[in-house]
N, CA and C of each residue as an Amber inpcrd file, in Angstrom:
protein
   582
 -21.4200000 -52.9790000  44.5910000 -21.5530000 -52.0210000  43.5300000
 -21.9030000 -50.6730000  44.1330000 -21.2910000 -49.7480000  43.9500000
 -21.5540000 -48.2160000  43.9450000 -21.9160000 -47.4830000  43.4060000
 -22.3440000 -46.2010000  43.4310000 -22.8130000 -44.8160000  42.3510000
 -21.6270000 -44.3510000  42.6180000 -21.3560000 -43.2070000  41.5590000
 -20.9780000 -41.6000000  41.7100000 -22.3360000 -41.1900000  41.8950000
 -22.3190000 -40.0830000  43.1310000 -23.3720000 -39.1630000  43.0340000
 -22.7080000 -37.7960000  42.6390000 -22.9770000 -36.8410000  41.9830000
 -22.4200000 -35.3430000  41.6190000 -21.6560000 -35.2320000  42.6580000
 -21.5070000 -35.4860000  43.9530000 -20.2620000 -35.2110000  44.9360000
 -19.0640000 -35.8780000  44.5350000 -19.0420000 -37.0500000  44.2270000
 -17.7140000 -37.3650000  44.0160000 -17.8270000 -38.7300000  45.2290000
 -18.9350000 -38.6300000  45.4180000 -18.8660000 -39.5090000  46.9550000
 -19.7710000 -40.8570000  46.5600000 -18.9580000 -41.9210000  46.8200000
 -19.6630000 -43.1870000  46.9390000 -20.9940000 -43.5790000  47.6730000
 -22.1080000 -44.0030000  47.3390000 -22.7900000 -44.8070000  47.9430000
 -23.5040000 -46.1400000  47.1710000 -22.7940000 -46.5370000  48.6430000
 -22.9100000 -47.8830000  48.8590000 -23.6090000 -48.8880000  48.5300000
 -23.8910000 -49.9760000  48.6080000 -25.2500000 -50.9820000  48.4170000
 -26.0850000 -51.1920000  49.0010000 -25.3950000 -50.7650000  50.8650000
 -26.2830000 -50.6790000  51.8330000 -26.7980000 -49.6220000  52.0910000
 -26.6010000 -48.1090000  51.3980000 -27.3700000 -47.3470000  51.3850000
 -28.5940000 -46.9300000  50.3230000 -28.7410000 -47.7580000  49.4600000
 -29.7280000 -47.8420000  48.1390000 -31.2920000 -48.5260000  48.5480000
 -32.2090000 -48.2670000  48.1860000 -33.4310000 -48.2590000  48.5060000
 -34.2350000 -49.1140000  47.4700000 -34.2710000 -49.8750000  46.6860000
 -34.9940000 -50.3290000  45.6850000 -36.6150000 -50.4590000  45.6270000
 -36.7080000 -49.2550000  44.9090000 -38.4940000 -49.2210000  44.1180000
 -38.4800000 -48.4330000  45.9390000 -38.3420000 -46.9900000  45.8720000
 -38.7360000 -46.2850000  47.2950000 -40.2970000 -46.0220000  47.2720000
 -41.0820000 -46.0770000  48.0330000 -42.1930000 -45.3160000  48.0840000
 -42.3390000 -44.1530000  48.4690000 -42.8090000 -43.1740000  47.2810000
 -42.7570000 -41.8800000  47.0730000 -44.5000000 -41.4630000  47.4940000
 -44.4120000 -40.7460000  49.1830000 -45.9140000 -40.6200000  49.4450000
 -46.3760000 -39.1930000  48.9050000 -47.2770000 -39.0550000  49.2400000
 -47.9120000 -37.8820000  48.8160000 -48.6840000 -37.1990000  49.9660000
 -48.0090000 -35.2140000  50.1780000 -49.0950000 -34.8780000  51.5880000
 -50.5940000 -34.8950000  51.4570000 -50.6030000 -34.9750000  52.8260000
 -52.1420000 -34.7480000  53.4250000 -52.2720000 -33.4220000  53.2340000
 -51.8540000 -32.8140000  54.2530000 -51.6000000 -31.1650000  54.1090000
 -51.2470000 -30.2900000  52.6880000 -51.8470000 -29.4800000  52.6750000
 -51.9480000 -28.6740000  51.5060000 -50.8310000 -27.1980000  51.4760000
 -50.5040000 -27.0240000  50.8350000 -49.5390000 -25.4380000  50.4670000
 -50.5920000 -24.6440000  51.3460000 -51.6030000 -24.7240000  51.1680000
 -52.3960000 -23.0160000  51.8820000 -52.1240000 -23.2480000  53.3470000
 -52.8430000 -24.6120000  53.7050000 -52.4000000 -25.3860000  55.0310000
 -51.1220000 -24.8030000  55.9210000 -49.7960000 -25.2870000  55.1490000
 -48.6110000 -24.9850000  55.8550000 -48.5330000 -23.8350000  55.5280000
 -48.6710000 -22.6930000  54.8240000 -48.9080000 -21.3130000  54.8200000
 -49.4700000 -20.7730000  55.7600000 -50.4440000 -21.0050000  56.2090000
 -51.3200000 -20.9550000  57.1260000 -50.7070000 -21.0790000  58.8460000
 -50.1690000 -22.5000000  59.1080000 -49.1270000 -22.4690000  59.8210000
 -48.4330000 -21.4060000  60.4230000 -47.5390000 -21.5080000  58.8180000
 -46.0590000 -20.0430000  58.4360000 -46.5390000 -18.7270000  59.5120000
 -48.2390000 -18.6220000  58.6680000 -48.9300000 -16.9390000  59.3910000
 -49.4820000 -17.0760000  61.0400000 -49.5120000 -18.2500000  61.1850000
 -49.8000000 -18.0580000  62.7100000 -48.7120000 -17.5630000  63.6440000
 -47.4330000 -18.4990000  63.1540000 -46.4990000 -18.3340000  63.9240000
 -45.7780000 -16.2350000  63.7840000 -45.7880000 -15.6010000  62.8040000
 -45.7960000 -14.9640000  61.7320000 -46.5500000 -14.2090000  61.2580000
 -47.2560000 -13.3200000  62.4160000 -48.2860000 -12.9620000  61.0980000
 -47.9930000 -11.3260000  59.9970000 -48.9050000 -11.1330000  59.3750000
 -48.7640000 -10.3880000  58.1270000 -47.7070000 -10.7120000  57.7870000
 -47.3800000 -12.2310000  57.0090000 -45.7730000 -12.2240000  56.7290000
 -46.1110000 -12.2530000  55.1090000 -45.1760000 -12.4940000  54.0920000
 -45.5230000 -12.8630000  52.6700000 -44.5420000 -14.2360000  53.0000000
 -44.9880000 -14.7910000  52.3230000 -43.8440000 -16.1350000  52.2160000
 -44.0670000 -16.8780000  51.0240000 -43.1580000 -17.4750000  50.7870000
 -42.9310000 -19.0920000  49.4930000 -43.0400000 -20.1230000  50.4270000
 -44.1070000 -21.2950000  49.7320000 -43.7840000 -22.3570000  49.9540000
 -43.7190000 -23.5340000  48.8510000 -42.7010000 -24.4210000  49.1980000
 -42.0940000 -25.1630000  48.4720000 -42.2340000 -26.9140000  48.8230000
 -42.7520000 -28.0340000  48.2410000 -42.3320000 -29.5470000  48.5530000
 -41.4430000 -29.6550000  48.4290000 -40.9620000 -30.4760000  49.8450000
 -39.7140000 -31.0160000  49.3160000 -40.0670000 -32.7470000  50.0820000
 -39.0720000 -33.9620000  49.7190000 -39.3170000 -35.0150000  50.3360000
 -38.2270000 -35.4970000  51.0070000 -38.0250000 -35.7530000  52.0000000
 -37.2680000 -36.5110000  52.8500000 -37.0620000 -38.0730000  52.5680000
 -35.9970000 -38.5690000  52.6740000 -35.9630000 -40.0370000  52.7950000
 -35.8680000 -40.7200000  53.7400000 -36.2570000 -41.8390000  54.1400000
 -36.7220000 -42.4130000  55.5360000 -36.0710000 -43.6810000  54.6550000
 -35.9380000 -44.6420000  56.1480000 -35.9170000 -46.0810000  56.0310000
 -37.8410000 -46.7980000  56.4750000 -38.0190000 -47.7260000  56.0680000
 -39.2210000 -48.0720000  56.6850000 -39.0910000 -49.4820000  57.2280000
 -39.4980000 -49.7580000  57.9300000 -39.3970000 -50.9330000  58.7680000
 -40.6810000 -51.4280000  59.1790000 -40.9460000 -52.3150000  58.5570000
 -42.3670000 -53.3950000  59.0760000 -42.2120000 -54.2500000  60.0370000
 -42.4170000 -54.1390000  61.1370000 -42.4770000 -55.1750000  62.4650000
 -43.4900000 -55.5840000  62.9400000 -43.6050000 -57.2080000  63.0550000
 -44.8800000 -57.5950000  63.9640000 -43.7990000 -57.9910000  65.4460000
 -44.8920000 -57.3750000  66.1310000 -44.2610000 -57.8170000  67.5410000
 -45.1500000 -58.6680000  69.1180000 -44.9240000 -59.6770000  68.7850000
 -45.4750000 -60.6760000  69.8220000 -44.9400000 -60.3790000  71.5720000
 -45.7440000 -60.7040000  72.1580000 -45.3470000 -61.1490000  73.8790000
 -45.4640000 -62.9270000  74.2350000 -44.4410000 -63.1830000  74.9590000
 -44.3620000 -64.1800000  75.4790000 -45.3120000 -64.3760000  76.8620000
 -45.6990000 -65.0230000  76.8950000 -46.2560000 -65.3680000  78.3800000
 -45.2790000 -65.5240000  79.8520000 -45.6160000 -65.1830000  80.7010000
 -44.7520000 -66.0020000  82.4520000 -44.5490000 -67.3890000  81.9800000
 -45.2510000 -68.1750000  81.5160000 -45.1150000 -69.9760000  81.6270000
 -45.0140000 -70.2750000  80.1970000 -45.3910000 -69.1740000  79.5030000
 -45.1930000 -70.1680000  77.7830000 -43.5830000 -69.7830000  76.9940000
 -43.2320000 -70.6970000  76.7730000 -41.4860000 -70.5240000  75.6650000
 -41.6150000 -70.0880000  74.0050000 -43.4110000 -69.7960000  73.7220000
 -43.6530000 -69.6240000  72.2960000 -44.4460000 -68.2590000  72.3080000
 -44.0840000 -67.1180000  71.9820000 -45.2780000 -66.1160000  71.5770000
 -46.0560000 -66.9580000  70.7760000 -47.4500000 -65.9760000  71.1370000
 -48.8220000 -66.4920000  71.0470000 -49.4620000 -65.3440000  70.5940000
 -50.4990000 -65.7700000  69.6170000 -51.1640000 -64.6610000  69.1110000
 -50.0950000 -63.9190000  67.8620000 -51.1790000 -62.8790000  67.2350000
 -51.1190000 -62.5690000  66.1520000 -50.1230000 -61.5520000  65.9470000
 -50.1670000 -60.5880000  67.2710000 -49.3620000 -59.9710000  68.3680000
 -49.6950000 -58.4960000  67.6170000 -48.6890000 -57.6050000  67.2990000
 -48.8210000 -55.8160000  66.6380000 -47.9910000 -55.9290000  65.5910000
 -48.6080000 -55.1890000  64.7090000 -47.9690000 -54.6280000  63.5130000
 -47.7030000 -53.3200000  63.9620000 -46.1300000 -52.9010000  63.7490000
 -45.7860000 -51.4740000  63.6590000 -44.8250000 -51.1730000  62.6250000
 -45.1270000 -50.1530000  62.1700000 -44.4400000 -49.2180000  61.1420000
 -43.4470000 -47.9310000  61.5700000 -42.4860000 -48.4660000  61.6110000
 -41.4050000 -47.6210000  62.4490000 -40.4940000 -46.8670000  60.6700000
 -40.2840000 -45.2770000  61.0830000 -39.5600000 -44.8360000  60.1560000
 -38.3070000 -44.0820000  60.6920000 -37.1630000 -44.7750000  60.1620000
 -35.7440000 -44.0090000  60.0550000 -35.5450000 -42.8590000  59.3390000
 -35.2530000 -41.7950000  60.2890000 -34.3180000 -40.7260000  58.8100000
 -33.1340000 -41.4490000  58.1960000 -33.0140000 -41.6510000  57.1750000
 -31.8000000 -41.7390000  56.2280000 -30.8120000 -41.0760000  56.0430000
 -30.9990000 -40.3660000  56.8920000 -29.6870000 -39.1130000  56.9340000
 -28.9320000 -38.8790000  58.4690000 -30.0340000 -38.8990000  59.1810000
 -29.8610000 -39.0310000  60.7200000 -29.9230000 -39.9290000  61.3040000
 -30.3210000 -40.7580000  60.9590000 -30.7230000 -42.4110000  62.2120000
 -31.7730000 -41.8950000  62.9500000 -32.2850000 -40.9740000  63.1970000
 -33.3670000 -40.6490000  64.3410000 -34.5800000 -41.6610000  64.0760000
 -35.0540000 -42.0960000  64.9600000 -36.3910000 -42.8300000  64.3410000
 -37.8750000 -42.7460000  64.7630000 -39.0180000 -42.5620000  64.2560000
 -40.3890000 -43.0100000  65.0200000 -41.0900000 -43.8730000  64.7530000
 -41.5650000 -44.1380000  65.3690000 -42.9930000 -45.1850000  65.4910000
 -44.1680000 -44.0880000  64.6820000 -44.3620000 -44.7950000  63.7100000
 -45.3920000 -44.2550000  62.4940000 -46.8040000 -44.1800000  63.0710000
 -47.8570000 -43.7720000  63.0320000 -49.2550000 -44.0160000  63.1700000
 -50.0690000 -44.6620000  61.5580000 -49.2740000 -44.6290000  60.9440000
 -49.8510000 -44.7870000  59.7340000 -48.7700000 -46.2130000  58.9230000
 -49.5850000 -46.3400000  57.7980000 -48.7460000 -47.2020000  56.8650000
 -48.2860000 -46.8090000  55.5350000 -47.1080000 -46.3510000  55.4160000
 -46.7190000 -45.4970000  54.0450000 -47.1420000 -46.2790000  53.1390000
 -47.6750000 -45.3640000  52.2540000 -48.5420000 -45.6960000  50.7270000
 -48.1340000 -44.9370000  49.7790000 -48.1160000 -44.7190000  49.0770000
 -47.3290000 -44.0960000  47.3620000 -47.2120000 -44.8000000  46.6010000
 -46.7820000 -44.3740000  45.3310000 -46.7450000 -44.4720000  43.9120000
 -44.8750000 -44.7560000  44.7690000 -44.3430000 -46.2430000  43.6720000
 -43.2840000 -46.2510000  43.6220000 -42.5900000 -45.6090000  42.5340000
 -41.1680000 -45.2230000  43.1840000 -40.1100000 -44.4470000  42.1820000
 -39.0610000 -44.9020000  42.1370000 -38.0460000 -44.7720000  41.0080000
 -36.8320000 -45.0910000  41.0700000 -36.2310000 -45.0050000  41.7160000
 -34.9180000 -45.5840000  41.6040000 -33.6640000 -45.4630000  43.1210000
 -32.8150000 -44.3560000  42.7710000 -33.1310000 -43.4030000  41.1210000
 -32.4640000 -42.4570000  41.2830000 -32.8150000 -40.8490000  42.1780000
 -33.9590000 -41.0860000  42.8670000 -34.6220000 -39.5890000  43.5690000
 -33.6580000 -40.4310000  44.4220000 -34.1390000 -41.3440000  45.3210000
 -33.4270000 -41.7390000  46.7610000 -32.0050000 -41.4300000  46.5590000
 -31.0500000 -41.9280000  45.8110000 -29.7540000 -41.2710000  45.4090000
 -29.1630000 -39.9980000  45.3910000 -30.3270000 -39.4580000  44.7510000
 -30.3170000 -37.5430000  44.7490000 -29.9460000 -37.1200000  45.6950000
 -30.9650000 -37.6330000  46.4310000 -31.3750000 -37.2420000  48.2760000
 -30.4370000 -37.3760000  49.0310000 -30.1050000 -38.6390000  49.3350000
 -28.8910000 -39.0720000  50.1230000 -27.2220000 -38.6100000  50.0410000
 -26.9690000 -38.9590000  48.6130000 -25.9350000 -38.3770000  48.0110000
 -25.2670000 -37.3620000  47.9950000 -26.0650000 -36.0830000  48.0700000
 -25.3960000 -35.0190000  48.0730000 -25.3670000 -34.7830000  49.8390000
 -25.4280000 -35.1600000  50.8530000 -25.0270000 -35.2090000  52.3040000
 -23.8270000 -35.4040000  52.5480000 -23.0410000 -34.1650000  53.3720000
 -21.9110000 -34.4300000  54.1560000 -21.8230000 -35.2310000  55.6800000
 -20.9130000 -35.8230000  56.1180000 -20.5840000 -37.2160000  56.9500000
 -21.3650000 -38.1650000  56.9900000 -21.0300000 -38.8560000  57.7580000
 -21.9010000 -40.7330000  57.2470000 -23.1820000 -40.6000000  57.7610000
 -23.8540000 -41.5870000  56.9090000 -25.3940000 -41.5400000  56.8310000
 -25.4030000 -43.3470000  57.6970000 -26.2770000 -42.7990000  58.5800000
 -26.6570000 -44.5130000  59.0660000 -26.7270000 -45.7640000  58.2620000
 -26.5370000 -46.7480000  58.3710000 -26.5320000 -47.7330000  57.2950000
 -27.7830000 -48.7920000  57.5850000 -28.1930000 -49.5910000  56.9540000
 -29.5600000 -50.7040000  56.7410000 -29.6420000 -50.9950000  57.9960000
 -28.5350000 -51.8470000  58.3670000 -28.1670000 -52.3200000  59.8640000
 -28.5320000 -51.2070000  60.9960000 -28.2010000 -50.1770000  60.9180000
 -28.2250000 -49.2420000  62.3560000 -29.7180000 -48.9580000  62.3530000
 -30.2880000 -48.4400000  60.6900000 -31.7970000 -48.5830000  60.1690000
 -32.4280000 -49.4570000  60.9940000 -32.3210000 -50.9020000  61.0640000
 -33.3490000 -51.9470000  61.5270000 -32.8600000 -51.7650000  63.0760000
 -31.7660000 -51.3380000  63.5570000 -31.2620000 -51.6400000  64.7830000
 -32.2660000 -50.5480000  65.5940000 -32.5930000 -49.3050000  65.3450000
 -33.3390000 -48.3440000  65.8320000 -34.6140000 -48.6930000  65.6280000
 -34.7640000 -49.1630000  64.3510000 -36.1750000 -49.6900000  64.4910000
 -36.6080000 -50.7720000  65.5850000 -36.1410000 -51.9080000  65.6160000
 -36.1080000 -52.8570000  67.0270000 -36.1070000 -52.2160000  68.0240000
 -34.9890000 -51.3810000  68.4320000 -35.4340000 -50.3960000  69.7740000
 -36.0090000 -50.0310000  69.9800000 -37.2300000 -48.8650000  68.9210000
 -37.8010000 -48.2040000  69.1770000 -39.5570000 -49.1070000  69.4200000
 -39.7620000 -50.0720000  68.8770000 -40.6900000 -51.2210000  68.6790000
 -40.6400000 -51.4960000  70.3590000 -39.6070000 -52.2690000  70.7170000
 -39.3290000 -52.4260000  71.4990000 -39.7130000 -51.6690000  72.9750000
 -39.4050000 -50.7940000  73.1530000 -39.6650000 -49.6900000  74.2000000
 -41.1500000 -49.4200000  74.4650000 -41.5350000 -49.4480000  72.7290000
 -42.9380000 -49.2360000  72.9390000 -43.4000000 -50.2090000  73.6690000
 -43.1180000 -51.9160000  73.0830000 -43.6810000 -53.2010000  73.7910000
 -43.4010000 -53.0580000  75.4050000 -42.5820000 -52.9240000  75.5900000
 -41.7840000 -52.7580000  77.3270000 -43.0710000 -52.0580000  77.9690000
 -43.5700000 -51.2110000  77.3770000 -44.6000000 -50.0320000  78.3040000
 -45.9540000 -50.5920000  78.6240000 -46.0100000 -52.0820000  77.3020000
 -47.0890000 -52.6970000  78.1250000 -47.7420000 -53.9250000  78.1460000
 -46.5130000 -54.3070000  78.9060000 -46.2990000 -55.7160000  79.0290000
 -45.3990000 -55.7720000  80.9170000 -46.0260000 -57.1780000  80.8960000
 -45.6690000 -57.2650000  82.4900000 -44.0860000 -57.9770000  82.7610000
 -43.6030000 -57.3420000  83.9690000 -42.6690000 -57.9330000  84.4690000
 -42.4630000 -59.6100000  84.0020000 -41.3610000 -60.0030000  83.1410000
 -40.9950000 -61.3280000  83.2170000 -41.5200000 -61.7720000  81.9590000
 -42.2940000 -60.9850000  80.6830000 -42.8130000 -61.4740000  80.0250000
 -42.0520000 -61.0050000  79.1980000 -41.9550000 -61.8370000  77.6130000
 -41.0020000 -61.8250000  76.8090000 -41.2840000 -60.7970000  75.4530000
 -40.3290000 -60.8750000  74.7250000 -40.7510000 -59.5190000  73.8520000
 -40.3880000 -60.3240000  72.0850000 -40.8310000 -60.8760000  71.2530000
 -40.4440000 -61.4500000  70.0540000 -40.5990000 -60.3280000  68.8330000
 -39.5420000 -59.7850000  68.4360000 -39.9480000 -58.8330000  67.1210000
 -39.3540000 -59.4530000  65.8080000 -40.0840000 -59.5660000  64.8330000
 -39.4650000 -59.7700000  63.6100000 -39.8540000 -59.0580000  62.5720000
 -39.0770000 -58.9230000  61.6530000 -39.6660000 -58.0740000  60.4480000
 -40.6180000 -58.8840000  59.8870000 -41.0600000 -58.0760000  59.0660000
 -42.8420000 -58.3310000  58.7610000 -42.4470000 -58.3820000  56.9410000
 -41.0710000 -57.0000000  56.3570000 -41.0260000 -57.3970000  55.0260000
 -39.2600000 -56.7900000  55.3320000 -38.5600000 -56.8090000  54.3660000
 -37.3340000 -56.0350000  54.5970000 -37.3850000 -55.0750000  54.5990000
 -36.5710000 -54.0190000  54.9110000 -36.4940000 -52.5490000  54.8330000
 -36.7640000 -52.0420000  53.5670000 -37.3580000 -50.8820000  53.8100000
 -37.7600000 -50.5560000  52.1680000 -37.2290000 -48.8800000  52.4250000
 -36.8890000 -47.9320000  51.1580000 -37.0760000 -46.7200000  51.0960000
 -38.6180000 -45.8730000  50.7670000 -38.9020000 -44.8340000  52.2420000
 -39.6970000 -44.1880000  51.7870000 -39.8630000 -42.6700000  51.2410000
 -40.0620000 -41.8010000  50.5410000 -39.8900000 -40.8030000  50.2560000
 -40.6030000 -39.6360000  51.3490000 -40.7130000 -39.0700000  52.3410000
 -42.3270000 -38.8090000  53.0360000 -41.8640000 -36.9810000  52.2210000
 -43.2500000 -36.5030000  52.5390000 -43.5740000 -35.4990000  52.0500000
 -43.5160000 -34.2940000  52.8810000 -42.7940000 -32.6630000  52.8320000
 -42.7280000 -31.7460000  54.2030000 -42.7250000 -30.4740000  52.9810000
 -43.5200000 -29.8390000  54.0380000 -43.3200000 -28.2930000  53.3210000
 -42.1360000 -27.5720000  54.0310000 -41.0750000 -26.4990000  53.1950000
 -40.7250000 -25.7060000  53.5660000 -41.2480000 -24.3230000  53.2760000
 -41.3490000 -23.6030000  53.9260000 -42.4380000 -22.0320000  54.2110000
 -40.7510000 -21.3750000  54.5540000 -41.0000000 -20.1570000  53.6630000
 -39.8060000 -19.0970000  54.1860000 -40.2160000 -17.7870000  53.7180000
 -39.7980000 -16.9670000  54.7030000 -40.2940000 -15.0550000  54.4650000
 -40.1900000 -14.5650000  55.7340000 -41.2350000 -13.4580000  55.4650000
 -41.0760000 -12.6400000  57.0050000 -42.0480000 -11.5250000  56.7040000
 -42.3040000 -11.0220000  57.7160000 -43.0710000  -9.6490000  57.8130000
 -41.6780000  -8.4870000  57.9370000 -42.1190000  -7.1730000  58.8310000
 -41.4960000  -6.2360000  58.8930000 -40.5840000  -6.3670000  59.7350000
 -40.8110000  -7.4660000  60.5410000 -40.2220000  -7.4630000  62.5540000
 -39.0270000  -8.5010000  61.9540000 -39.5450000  -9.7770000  61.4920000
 -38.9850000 -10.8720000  61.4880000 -39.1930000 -11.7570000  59.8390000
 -37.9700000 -12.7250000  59.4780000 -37.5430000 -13.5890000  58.6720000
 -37.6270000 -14.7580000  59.1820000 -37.9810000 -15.5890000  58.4510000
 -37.9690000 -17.3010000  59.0350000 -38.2310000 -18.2510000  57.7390000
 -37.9100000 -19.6950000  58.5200000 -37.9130000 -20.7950000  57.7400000
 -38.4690000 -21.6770000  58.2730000 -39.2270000 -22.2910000  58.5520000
 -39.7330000 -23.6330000  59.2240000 -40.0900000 -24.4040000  58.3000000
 -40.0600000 -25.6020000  58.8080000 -40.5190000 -27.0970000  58.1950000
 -41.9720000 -27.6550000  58.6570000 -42.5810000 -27.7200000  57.8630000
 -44.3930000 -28.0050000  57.7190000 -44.5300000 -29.1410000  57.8750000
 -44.8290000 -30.5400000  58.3760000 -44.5210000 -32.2530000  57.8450000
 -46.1900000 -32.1490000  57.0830000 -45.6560000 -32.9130000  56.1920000
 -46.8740000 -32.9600000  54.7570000 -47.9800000 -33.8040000  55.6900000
 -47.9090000 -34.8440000  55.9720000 -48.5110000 -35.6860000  56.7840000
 -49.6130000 -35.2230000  58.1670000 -48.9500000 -34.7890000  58.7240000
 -50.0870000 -34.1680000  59.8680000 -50.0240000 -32.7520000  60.0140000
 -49.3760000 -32.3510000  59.4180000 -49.2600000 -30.9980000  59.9710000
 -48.0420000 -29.9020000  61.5450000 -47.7760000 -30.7250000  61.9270000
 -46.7330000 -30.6980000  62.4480000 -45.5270000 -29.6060000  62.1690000
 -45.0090000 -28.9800000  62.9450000 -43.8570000 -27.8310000  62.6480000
 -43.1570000 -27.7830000  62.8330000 -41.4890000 -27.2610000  62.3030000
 -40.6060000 -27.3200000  63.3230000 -39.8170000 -25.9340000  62.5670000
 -39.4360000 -25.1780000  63.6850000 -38.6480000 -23.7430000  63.1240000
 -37.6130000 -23.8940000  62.5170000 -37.1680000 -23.7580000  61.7350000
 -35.6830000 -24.0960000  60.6290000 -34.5700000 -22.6870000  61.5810000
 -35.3330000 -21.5500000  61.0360000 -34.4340000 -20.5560000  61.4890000
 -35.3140000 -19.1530000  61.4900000 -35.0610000 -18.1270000  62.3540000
 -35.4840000 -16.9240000  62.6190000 -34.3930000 -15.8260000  62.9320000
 -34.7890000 -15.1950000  61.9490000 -33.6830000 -13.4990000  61.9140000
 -34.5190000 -12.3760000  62.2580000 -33.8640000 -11.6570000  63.2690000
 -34.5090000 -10.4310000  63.0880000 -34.0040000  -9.0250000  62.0010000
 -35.5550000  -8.4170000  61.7420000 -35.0730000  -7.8510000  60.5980000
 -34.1510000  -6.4850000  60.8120000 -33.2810000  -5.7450000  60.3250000
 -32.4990000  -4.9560000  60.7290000 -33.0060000  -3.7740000  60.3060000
 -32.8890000  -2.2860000  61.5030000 -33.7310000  -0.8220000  61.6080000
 -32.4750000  -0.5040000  60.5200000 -33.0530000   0.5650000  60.0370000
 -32.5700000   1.7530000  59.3560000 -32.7270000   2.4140000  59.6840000
């Protein structure tokens, strides 16, 4: 079964999220404003929520022993999150929490994106890798690595400020992450003499 989303463009079954968790930031508007003016200063700016959609992936991940054929122990819980748009993935420090929402925001979100969006499969496949790599870093030569999901993939909504303006010199856009605080420059113009 498929949507129309307002594009005209199908998605799929494997791209649908059921009951997403919609989090809420840590970080505050003055916060990522604040940010905006460091990088920026005397600037005026808008800032705006917006939410990203992620895949989420619950993994416990066991080690095997040199001599034993059974992981042992209770082993790690990790919370690995996919972009839904990119495939990029991280290893979470946290455990997404929110108020659940319908599958029509996640739809919104996804939907209106041009070329293909990673699918469930490539979702869990990055997640395993990335679990993975982590386990590799500390664990010994010859010892085994067991990951399994912990629940199925779920949709999460996470939370990011966008900040945009400028002072006299310069224009910009950066991305605030609601969550820790974290930055990343969207775009910078310089402003033009008269």
């Amino acid at each position: 079964m498929s949507a129309e989303i307002g594009t005209g463009r199908r998605v799929g079954p494997d791209l649908r999220a059921e009951d997403p968790v919609r989090m809420e930031p840590h970080v505050t508007a003055a916060e990522a404003l604040a940010v905006f003016r460091r990088k920026l200063p005397d600037a005026l700016a808008e800032v705006r929520m917006v939410h990203h959609p992620f895949w989420w992936a619950a993994l416990d991940v066991r080690t095997r022993g040199l001599f034993r054929r059974s992981a042992s122990g209770p082993g790690q819980r990790m919370d690995v999150l996919v972009n839904a748009v990119s495939g990029r993935g991280m290893i979470a420090d946290f455990t997404p929490r929110g108020a659940t929402t319908g599958s029509s925001e996640w739809l919104s979100l996804i939907g209106g994106r041009s070329g293909p969006l990673p699918t469930r499969v490539e979702a869990e496949r990055t997640a395993r890798s990335l679990a993975r790599a982590k386990a590799v870093k500390t664990v010994k030569l010859g010892m085994g690595i067991e990951i399994t999901p912990a629940s199925s993939l779920r949709g999460v909504l996470k939370p990011n400020w966008i900040v945009s303006g400028g002072n006299a010199r310069h224009e910009a856009t950066i991305l605030v992450d609601g969550l820790d605080g974290s930055h990343y420059i969207v775009r910078v113009d310089k402003v033009g003499r008269s």
